[in-house]
Coordinates of C-alpha atoms in Angstrom, one line a residue:
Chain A
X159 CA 48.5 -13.6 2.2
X160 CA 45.4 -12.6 3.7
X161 CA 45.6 -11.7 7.4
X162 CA 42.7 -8.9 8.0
X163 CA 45.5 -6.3 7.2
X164 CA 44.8 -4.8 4.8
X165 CA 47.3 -3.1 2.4
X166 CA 47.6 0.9 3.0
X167 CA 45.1 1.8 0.4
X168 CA 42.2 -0.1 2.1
X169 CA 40.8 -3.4 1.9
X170 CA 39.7 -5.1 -1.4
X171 CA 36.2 -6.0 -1.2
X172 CA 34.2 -7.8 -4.0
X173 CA 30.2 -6.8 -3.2
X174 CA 27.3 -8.9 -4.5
X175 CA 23.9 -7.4 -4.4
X176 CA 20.7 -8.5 -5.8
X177 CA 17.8 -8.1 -3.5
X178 CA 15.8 -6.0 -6.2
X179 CA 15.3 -5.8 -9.6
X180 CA 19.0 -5.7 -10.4
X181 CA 22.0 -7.8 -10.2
X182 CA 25.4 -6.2 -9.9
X183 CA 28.8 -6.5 -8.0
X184 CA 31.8 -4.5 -7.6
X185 CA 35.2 -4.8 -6.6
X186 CA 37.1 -2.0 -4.1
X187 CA 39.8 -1.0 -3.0
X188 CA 39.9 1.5 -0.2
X189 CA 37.2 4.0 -2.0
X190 CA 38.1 3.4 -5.4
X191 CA 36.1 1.3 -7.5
X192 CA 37.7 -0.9 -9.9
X193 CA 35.2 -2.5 -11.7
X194 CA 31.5 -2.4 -11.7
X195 CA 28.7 -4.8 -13.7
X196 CA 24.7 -3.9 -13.0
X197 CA 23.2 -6.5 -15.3
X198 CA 18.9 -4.9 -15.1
X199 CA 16.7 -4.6 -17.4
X200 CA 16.2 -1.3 -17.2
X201 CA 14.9 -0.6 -21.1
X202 CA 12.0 -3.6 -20.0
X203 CA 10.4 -1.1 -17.2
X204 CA 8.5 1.2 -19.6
X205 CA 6.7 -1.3 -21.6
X206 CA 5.1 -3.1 -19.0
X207 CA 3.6 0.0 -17.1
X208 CA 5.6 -1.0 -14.0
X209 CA 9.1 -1.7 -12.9
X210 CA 9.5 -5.5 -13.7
X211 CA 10.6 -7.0 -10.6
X212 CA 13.0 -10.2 -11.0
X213 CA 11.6 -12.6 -8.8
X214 CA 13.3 -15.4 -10.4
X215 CA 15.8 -16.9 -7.8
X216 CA 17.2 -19.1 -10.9
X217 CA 17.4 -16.2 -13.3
X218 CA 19.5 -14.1 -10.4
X219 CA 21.8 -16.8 -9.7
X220 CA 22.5 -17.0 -13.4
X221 CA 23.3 -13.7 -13.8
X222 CA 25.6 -12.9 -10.5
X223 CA 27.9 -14.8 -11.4
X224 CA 28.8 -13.5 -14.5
X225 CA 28.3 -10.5 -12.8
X226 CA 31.2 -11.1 -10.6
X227 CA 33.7 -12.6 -13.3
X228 CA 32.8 -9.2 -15.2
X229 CA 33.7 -7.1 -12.0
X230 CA 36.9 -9.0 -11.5
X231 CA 37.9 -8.8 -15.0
X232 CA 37.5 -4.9 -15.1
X233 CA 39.4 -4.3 -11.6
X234 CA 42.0 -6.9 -12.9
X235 CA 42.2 -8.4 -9.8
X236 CA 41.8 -12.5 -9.0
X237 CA 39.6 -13.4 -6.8
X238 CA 42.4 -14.8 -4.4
X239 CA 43.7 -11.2 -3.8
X240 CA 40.4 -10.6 -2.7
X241 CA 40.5 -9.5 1.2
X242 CA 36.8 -9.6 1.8
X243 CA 33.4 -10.7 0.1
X244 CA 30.6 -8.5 1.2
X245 CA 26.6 -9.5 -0.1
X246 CA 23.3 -8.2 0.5
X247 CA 21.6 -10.4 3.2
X248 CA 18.6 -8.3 3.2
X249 CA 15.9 -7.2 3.2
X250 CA 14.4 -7.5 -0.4
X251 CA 12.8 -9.4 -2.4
X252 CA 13.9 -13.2 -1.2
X253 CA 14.5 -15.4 -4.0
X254 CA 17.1 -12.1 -5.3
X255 CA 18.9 -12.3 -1.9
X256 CA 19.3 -15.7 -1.6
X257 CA 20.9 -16.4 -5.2
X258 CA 23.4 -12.9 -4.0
X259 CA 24.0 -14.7 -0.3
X260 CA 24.6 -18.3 -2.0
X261 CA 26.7 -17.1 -4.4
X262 CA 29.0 -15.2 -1.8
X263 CA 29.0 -18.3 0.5
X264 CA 30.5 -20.6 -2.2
X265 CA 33.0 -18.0 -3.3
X266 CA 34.3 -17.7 0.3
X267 CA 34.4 -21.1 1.1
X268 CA 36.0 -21.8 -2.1
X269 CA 38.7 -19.3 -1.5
X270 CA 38.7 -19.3 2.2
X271 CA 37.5 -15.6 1.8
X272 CA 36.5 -13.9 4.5
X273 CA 32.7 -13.1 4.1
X274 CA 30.4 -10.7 5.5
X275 CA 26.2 -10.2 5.5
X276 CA 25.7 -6.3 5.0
X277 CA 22.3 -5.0 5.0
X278 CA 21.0 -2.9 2.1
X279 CA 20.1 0.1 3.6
X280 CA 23.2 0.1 5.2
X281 CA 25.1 0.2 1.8
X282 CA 23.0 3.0 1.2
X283 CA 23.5 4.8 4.5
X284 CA 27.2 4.4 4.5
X285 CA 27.9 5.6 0.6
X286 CA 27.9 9.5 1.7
X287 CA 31.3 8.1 3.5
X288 CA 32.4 6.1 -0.3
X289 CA 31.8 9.3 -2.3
X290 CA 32.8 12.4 0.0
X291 CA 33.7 10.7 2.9
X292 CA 31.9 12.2 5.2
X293 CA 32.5 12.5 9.3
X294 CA 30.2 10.9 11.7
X295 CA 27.9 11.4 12.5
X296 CA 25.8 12.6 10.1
X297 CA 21.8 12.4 9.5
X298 CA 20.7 10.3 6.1
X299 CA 17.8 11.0 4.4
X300 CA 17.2 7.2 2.6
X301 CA 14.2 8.0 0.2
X302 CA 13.7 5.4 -2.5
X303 CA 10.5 3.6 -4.1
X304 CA 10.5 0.7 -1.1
X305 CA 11.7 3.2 1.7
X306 CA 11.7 6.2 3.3
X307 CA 13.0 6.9 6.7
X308 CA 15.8 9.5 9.0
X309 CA 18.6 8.2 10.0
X310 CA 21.8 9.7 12.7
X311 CA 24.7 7.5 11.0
X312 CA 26.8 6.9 14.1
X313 CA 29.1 4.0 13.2
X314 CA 28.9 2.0 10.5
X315 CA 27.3 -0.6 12.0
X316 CA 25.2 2.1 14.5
X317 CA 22.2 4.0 12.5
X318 CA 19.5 5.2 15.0
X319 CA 16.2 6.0 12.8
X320 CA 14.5 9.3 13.9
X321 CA 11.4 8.5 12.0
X322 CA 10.3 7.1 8.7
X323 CA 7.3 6.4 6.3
X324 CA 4.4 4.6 8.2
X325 CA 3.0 2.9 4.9
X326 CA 4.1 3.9 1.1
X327 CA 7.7 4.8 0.0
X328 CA 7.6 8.5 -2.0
X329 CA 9.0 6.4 -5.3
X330 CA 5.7 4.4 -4.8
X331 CA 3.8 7.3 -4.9
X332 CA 5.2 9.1 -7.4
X333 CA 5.0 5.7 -9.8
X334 CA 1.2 5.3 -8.5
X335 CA 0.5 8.5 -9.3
X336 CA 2.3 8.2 -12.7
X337 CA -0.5 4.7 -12.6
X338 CA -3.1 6.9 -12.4
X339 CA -2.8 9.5 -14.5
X340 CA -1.7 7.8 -17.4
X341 CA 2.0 9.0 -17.6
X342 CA 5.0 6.5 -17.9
X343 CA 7.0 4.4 -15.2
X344 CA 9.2 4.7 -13.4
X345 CA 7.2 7.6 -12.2
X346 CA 9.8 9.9 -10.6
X347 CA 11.1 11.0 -13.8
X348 CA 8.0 10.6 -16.2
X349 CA 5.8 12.9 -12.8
X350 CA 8.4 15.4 -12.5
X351 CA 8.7 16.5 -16.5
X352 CA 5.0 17.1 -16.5
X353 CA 5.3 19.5 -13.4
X354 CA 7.4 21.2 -14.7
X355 CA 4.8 22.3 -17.4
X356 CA 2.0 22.8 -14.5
X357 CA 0.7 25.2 -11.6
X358 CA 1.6 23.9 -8.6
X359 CA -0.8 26.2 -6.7
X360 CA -4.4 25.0 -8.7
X361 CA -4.7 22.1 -6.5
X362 CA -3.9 22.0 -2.7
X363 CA -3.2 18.2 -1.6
X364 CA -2.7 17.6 1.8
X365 CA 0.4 17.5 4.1
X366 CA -0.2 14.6 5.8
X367 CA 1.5 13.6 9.7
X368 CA 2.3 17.2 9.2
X369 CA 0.3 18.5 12.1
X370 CA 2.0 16.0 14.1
X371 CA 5.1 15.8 16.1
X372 CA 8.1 14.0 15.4
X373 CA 9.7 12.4 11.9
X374 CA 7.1 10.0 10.4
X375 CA 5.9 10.6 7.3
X376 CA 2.8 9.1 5.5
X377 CA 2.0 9.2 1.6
X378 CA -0.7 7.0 1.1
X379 CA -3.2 9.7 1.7
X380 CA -2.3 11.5 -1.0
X381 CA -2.6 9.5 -3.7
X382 CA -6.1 8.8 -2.8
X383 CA -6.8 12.7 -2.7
X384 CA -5.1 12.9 -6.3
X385 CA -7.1 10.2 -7.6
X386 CA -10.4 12.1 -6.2
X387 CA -9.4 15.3 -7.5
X388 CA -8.1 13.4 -10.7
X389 CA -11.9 11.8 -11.5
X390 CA -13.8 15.1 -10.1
X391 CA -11.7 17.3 -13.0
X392 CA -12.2 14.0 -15.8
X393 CA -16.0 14.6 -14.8
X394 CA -16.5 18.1 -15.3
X395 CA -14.0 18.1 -18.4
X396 CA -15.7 14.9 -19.9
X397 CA -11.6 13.7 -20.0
X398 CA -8.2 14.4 -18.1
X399 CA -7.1 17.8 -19.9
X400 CA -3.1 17.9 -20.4
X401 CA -2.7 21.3 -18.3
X402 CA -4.8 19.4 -15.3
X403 CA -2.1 16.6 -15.6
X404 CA 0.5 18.7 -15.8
X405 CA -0.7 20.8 -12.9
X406 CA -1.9 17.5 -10.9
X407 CA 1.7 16.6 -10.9
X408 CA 2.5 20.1 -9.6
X409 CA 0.6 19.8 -6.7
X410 CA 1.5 16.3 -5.7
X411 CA 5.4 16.9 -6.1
X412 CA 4.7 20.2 -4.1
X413 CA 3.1 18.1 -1.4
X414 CA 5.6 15.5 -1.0
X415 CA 8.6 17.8 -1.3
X416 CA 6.8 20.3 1.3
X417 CA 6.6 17.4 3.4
X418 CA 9.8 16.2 3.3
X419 CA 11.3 19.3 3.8
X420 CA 9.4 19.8 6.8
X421 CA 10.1 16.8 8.4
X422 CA 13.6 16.7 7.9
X423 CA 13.5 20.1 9.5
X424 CA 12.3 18.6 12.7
X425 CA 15.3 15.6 12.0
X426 CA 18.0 18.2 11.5
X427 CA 16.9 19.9 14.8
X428 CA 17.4 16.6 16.5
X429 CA 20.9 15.5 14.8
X430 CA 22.4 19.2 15.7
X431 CA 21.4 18.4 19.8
X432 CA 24.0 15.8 19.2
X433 CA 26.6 19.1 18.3
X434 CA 27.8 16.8 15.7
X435 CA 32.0 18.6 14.6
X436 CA 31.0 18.8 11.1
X437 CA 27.1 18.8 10.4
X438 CA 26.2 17.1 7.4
X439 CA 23.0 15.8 5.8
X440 CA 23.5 13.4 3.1
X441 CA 20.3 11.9 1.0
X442 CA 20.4 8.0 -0.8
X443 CA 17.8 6.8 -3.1
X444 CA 16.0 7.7 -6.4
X445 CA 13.8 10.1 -5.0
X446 CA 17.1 12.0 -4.1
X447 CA 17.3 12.7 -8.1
X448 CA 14.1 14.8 -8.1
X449 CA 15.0 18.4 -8.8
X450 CA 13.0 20.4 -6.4
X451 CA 13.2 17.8 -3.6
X452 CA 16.7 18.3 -4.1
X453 CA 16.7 22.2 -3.9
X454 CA 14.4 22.1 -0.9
X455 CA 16.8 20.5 1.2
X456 CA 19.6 22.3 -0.2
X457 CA 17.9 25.5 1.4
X458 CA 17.7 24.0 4.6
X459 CA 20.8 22.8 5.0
X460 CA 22.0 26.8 3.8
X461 CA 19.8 27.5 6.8
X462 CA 21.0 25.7 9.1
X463 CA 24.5 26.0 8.0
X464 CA 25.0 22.4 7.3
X465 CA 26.9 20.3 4.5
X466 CA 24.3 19.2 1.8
X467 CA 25.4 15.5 -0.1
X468 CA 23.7 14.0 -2.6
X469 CA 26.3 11.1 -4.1
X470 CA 25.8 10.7 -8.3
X471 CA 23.0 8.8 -9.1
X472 CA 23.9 5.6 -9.8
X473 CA 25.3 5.0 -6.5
X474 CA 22.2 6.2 -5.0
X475 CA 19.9 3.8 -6.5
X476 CA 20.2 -0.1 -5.7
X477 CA 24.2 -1.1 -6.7
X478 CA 27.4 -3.4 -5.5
X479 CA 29.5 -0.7 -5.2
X480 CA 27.8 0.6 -1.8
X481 CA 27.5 -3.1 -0.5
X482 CA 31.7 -3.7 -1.1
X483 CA 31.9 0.1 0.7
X484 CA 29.7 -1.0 3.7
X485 CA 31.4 -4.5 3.8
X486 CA 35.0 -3.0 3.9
X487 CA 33.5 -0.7 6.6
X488 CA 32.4 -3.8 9.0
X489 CA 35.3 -5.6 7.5
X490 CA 37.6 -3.3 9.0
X491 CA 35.6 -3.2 12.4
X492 CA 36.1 -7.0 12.9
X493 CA 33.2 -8.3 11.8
X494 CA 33.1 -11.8 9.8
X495 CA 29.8 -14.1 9.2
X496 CA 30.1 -17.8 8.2
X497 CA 28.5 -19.9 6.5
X498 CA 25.1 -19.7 8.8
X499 CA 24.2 -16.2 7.1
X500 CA 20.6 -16.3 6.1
X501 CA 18.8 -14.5 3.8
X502 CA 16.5 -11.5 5.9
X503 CA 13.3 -10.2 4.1
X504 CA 13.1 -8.1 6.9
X505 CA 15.9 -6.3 8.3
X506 CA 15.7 -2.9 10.0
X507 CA 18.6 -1.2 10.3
X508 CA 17.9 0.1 14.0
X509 CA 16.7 -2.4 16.0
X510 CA 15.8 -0.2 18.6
X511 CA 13.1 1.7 16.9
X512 CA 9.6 1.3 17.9
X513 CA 8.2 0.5 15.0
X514 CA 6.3 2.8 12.7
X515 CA 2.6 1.4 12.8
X516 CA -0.3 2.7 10.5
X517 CA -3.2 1.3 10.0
X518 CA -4.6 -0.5 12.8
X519 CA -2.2 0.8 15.7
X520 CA -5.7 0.8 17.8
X521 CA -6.0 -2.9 17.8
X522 CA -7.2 -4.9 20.5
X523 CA -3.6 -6.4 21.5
X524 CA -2.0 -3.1 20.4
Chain B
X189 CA -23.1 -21.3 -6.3
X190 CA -22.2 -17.6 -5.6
X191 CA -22.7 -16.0 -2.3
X192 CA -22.5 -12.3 -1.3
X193 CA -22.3 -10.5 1.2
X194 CA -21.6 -6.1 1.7
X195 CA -21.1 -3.6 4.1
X196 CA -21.5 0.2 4.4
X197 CA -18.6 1.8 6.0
X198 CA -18.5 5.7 6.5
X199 CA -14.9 5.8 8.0
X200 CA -11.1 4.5 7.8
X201 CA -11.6 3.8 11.2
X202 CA -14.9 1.9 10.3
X203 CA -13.3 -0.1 7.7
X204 CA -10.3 -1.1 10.7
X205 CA -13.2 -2.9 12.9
X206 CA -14.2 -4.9 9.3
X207 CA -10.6 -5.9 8.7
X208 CA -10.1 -6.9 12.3
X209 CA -13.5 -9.1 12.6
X210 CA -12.7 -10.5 9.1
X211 CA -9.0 -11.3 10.4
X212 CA -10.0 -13.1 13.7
X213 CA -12.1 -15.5 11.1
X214 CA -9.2 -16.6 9.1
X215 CA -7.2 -19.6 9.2
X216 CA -4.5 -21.5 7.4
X217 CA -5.2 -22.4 3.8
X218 CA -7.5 -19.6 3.6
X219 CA -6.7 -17.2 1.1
X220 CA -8.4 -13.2 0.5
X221 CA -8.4 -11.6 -2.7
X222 CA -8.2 -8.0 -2.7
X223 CA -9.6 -6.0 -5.7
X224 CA -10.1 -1.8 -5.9
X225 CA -8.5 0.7 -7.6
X226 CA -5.5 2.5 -6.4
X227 CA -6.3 4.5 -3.7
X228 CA -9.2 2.2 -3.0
X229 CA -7.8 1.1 0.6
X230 CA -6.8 -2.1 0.1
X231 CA -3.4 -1.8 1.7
X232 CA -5.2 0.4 4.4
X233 CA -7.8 -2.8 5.0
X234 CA -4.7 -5.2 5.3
X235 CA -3.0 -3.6 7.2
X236 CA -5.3 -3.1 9.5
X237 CA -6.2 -6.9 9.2
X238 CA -2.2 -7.9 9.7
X239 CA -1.7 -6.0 12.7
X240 CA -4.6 -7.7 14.5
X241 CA -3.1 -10.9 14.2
X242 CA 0.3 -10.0 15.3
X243 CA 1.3 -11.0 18.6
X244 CA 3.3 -7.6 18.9
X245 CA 2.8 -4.7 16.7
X246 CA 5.1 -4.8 13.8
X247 CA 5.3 -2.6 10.8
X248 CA 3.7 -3.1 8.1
X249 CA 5.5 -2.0 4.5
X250 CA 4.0 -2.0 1.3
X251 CA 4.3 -5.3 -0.2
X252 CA 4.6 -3.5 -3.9
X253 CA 8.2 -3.1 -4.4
X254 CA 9.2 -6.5 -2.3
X255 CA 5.9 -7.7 -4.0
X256 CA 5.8 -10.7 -0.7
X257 CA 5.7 -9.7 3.1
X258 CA 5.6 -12.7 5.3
X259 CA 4.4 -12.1 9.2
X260 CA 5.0 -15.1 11.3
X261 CA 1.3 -15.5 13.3
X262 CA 1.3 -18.2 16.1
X263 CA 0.2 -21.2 13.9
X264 CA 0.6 -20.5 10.5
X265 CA 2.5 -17.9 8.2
X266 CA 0.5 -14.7 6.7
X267 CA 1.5 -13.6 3.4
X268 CA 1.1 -10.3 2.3
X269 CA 1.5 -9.7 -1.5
X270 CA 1.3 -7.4 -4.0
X271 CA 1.0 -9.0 -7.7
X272 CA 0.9 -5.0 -9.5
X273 CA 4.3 -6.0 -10.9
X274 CA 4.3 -9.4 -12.1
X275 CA 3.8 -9.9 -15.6
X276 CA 2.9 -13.6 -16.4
X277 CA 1.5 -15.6 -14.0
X278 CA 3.9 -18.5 -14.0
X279 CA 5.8 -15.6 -12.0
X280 CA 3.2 -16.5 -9.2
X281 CA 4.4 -20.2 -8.9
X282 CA 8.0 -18.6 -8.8
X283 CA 7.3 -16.7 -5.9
X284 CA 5.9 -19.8 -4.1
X285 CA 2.3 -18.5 -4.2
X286 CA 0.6 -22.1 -4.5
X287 CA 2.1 -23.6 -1.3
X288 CA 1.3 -20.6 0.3
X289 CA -2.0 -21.4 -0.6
X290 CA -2.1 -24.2 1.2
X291 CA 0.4 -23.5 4.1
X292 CA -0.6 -19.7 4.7
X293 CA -2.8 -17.3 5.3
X294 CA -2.6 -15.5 1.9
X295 CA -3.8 -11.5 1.1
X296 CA -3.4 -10.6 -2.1
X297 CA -3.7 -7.4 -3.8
X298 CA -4.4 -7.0 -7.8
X299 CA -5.6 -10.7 -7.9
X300 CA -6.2 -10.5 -11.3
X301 CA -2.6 -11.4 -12.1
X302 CA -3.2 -14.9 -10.9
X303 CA -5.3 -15.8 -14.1
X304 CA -6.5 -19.4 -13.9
X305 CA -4.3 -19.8 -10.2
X306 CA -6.9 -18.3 -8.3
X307 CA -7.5 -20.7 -5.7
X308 CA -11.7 -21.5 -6.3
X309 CA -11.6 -21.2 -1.8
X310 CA -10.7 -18.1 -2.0
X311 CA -12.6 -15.1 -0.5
X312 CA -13.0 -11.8 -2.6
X313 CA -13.4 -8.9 -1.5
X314 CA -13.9 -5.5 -3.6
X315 CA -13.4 -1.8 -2.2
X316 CA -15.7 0.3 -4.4
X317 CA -15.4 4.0 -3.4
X318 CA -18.6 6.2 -2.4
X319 CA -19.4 8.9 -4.7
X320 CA -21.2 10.7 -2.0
X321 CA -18.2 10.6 0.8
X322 CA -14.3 10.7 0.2
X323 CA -14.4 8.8 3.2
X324 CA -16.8 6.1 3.3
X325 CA -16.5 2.9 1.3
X326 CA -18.5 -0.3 0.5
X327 CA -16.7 -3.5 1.2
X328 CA -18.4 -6.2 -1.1
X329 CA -17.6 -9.6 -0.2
X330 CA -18.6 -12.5 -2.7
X331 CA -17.2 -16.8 -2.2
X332 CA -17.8 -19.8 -3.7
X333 CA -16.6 -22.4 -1.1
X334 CA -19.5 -23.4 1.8
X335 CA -16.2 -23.2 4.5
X336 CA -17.2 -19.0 4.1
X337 CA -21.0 -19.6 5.0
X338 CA -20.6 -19.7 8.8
X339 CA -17.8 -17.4 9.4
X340 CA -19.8 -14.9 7.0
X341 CA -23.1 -14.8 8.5
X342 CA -21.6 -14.3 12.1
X343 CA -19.3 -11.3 10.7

C-alpha cells in the first residue's frame, strides 16, 4: 500500500525526462538505480555537423513509453509498487517536455501514483547528493551546452544562484568553435583533442566579465575574437594550417577554463561566508568532462581545502536517473503536483535572482 | 520589387540603438530574418531587440540548444529561434513556426533552414563584419512586402 512511507531503503521513484535531445527514465530506490533506458541518437550527431535536436513531440511520446516499460523491466518492479512518479516539467525544448509531462500524468492517474513536476536543473543540482551524497549546502557548478550558472544548494527545493552566463552556455561555444574551425560536433570532445596537440600561449583571447565583480560569466565574445583571429591566420597562410587549429583550440579552452576558474573563485569565497560543516563543490554538465577544466577546479578546491565532485559522466549529462533522485528528494519533503502540471520552457531554478541581462540592459524601460 | 536599405555602425552599442528602433517598429505577423556568420552579432542584435520590448527586463538565453524562446510582449507573443540544428524543414512546421508566423512576432536566426517556408513578408536583415574594425558592422536590410516601406524610411 502506498501511504507516502516509504520502505527503509528510500522511496521508489520512476523519473521521465525528455526536455532535450534524449528520452530516458529510470526507476530508484533510495540511491540505487534499478534500471535505466536513454533512447538518443547519439551516433546521428556527427553526421549532421550539429547535435540533432528532437523537436518532434510525437516522436518523444513514442519513445517514453517504451522507455518506461524498459526501465521497469530492468528494476523488476511493477509499476503499482511504484511510490512516486517524478518528470521533467521544464525548462527545455517544449514539444520534449510535454510528451515526458503527459506521459507521467496518465501513468499517475492510471495508478493513482503520486506525481511530481521536478525541474531539470534541479535533477542536475541535486545528483552530487545521488552519487556521493553530499551535505548541504554545497555550491554547484551546472556547466552544460544550454547553461552555465553558480549555485549554493540549500535544500532540495532551495538553490540560490550566485551568478551565471549572461548569453552563450561554454558547450555552445566550444561546439561553435568546433563550427568554425572545421572540427567535428559535439565540440567539447572533438575542441579539446586538438588542444591537446597545440600552444595554448600563441594566441591570447580575452577573459571576458573578468575585470568585473561578481559571478557572471559571458562567452559570446570570444568566439567572435576566435573567428577574427581564425580568418586573419587563413589570410596570411592562404588556408587554416593544422598547428594554428590545434593551437586556436589551445587558447580558447585556456580562456574559458581561466575563466571559470576565476569565477568560481569569487563563488567559493561566497559559499565559505556561509561556514558551510563540510565544504563541498560539486560540478554537473558536459562541460564538467573536459580534462583541464576539470583539473583547474580540482586545484582550487585543494586551495581552499574543499571536497571536489564530479559525478560519472553519464549522470552528468541530460538523464532520468537525476529526475527520479530529485523527485524522491521533494517526494520525501511533501511535495505532490496533480494533474494541473504544465509544461515550463522557462523555469529558473532561483526565483529570486535578478536576472542576468546582456545585451541591451541600457534600454529605455530598463 | 526588392527594396534595401543599410546602415554603418561602428559599435555594439551602436548596433543596440538599431535593434531597439527596428523593435519599436514591429508588430504581430511580422517576422525578421537574421543572416551572418557566427560571431556576426545576430544574437547580440536580438537581444538587444527582445529586451526593448519587454515590459521588465528578462534574460535572454540562447535560443540554439532550446532552438525556440518565447517572450510574452503585451499584445502578441515574440519568438526567438534558432534553426542551426534542424535538419529538414518540415522540422519548422513541427516546431509550430507557421502560426507563429502569423500569430507572433518571429526572429529567426540561420533562416536558410526554412527553404521554401520563408514567409515572402518577411524582413531580412544581414550582419556583414567590417574588415577595417573588429567592432563596427554594416546591418543591410533588404524586403519585398510595401507594409516595410513606411516603417523603413522613418528608421
Amino acid at each position: 500500500m502506498r501511504n507516502g512511507n516509504a520502505s527503509p531503503n528510500g522511496p521508489v521513484v520512476l523519473g521521465l525526462e525528455s526536455s532535450c535531445d534524449d528520452t530516458a527514465a529510470a526507476v530508484l530506490q533510495g540511491s540505487k538505480i534499478l534500471g535505466e533506458v536513454v533512447v538518443g541518437q547519439g551516433a546521428l550527431h556527427e553526421s549532421f555537423g550539429g547535435v540533432v535536436p528532437e523537436i518532434a513531440a510525437r516522436a518523444h511520446a513514442e519513445r517514453i513509453d517504451l522507455c518506461v516499460a524498459d526501465a521497469l523491466a530492468q528494476a523488476e518492479v511493477a509499476l503499482g509498487d511504484v511510490d512516486c512518479i517524478a518528470v521533467t516539467a521544464g525548462p527545455g525544448l517544449i514539444g520534449g517536455v510535454m510528451a515526458g509531462v503527459m506521459c507521467a500524468k496518465g501513468l499517475a492517474l492510471a495508478h493513482g501514483t503520486p506525481l511530481i513536476g521536478v525541474n531539470h536543473l534541479a535533477g542536475h543540482a541535486l545528483t552530487p547528493r545521488l552519487t556521493d551524497n553530499l551535505a548541504m549546502p554545497y555550491l554547484m557548478l551546472l556547466v552544460s551546452g544550454g547553461h552555465c550558472q553558480f549555485l549554493i544548494v540549500h535544500a532540495p527545493d532551495r538553490f540560490q544562484r550566485l551568478g551565471g552566463t549572461i548569453d552563450d552556455a561554454p558547450g555552445e561555444a566550444f561546439d561553435k568553435t568546433a563550427r568554425l574551425l572545421g572540427l567535428a560536433q559535439p565540440g567539447g570532445p572533438s575542441v579539446e583533442a586538438e588542444a591537446r596537440q597545440g600552444d595554448a600561449l600563441r594566441f591570447v583571447f580575452p577573459r571576458p566579465l573578468l575585470d568585473r565583480p561578481g559571478c557572471d560569466l559571458s562567452f559570446s565574445g570570444l568566439k567572435t575574437a576566435l573567428m577574427r583571429t581564425r580568418d586573419k591566420e587563413v589570410a596570411a597562410d592562404g588556408g587554416l594550417r593544422r598547428q594554428t587549429r590545434a593551437d586556436l583550440c589551445a587558447g580558447f579552452q585556456l580562456a574559458v577554463c581561466d575563466v571559470l576558474v576565476k569565477k568560481c573563485a569569487r563563488a567559493i569565497e561566497q559559499y565559505l561566508s556561509l561556514s558551510p560543516r563540510v565544504p563541498a563543490l560539486a560540478v554537473a554538465g558536459g562541460v564538467a568532462a573536459n580534462a583541464s577544466i576539470r583539473a583547474g577546479l580540482q586545484q582550487l578546491c585543494t586551495r581552499y581545502d574543499m571536497r571536489f565532485v564530479a559525478p560519472p559522466l553519464a549522470l552528468c549529462t541530460d538523464n532520468a536517473a537525476m529526475i527520479a533522485w530529485a523527485g524522491g528528494e521533494l517526494y520525501q519533503l511533501g511535495y505532490r503536483d496533480d494533474m494541473t502540471l504544465a509544461a515550463r520552457p522557462r523555469w529558473p531554478l532561483d526565483q529570486n535572482a535578478v536576472p542576468l541581462l546582456g545585451s541591451g540592459r541600457k534600454g529605455a524601460k530598463a | 520589387m526588392q527594396r534595401k536599405i543599410s546602415f554603418h555602425v561602428p559599435s555594439p552599442d551602436e548596433t543596440e540603438i538599431l535593434a531597439r528602433r527596428l523593435g519599436d517598429c514591429l508588430r504581430r505577423g511580422d517576422c525578421l530574418l537574421l543572416s551572418g556568420p557566427i560571431g556576426a552579432g545576430k544574437s547580440h542584435f536580438a537581444r538587444a531587440l527582445i529586451q526593448s520590448r519587454l515590459r521588465q527586463p528578462e534574460e535572454i538565453p540562447s535560443p540554439t540548444f532550446t532552438l525556440v524562446q518565447i517572450y510574452e510582449l503585451d499584445f502578441s507573443e515574440l519568438w526567438h529561434c534558432d534553426l542551426y540544428r534542424l535538419s529538414d524543414p518540415l522540422e519548422v512546421i513541427e516546431l509550430g513556426l507557421l502560426e507563429a508566423f502569423d500569430d507572433a512576432i518571429c526572429l529567426i536566426e540561420w533562416p536558410d533552414r526554412l527553404q521554401d517556408l520563408s514567409p515572402p513578408t518577411a524582413l531580412h536583415l544581414e550582419i556583414v563584419a567590417d574588415p577595417k574594425s573588429i567592432l563596427a558592422r554594416t546591418i543591410i536590410l533588404t524586403w519585398q512586402a510595401p507594409s516595410w516601406d513606411k516603417r523603413m524610411s522613418t528608421l
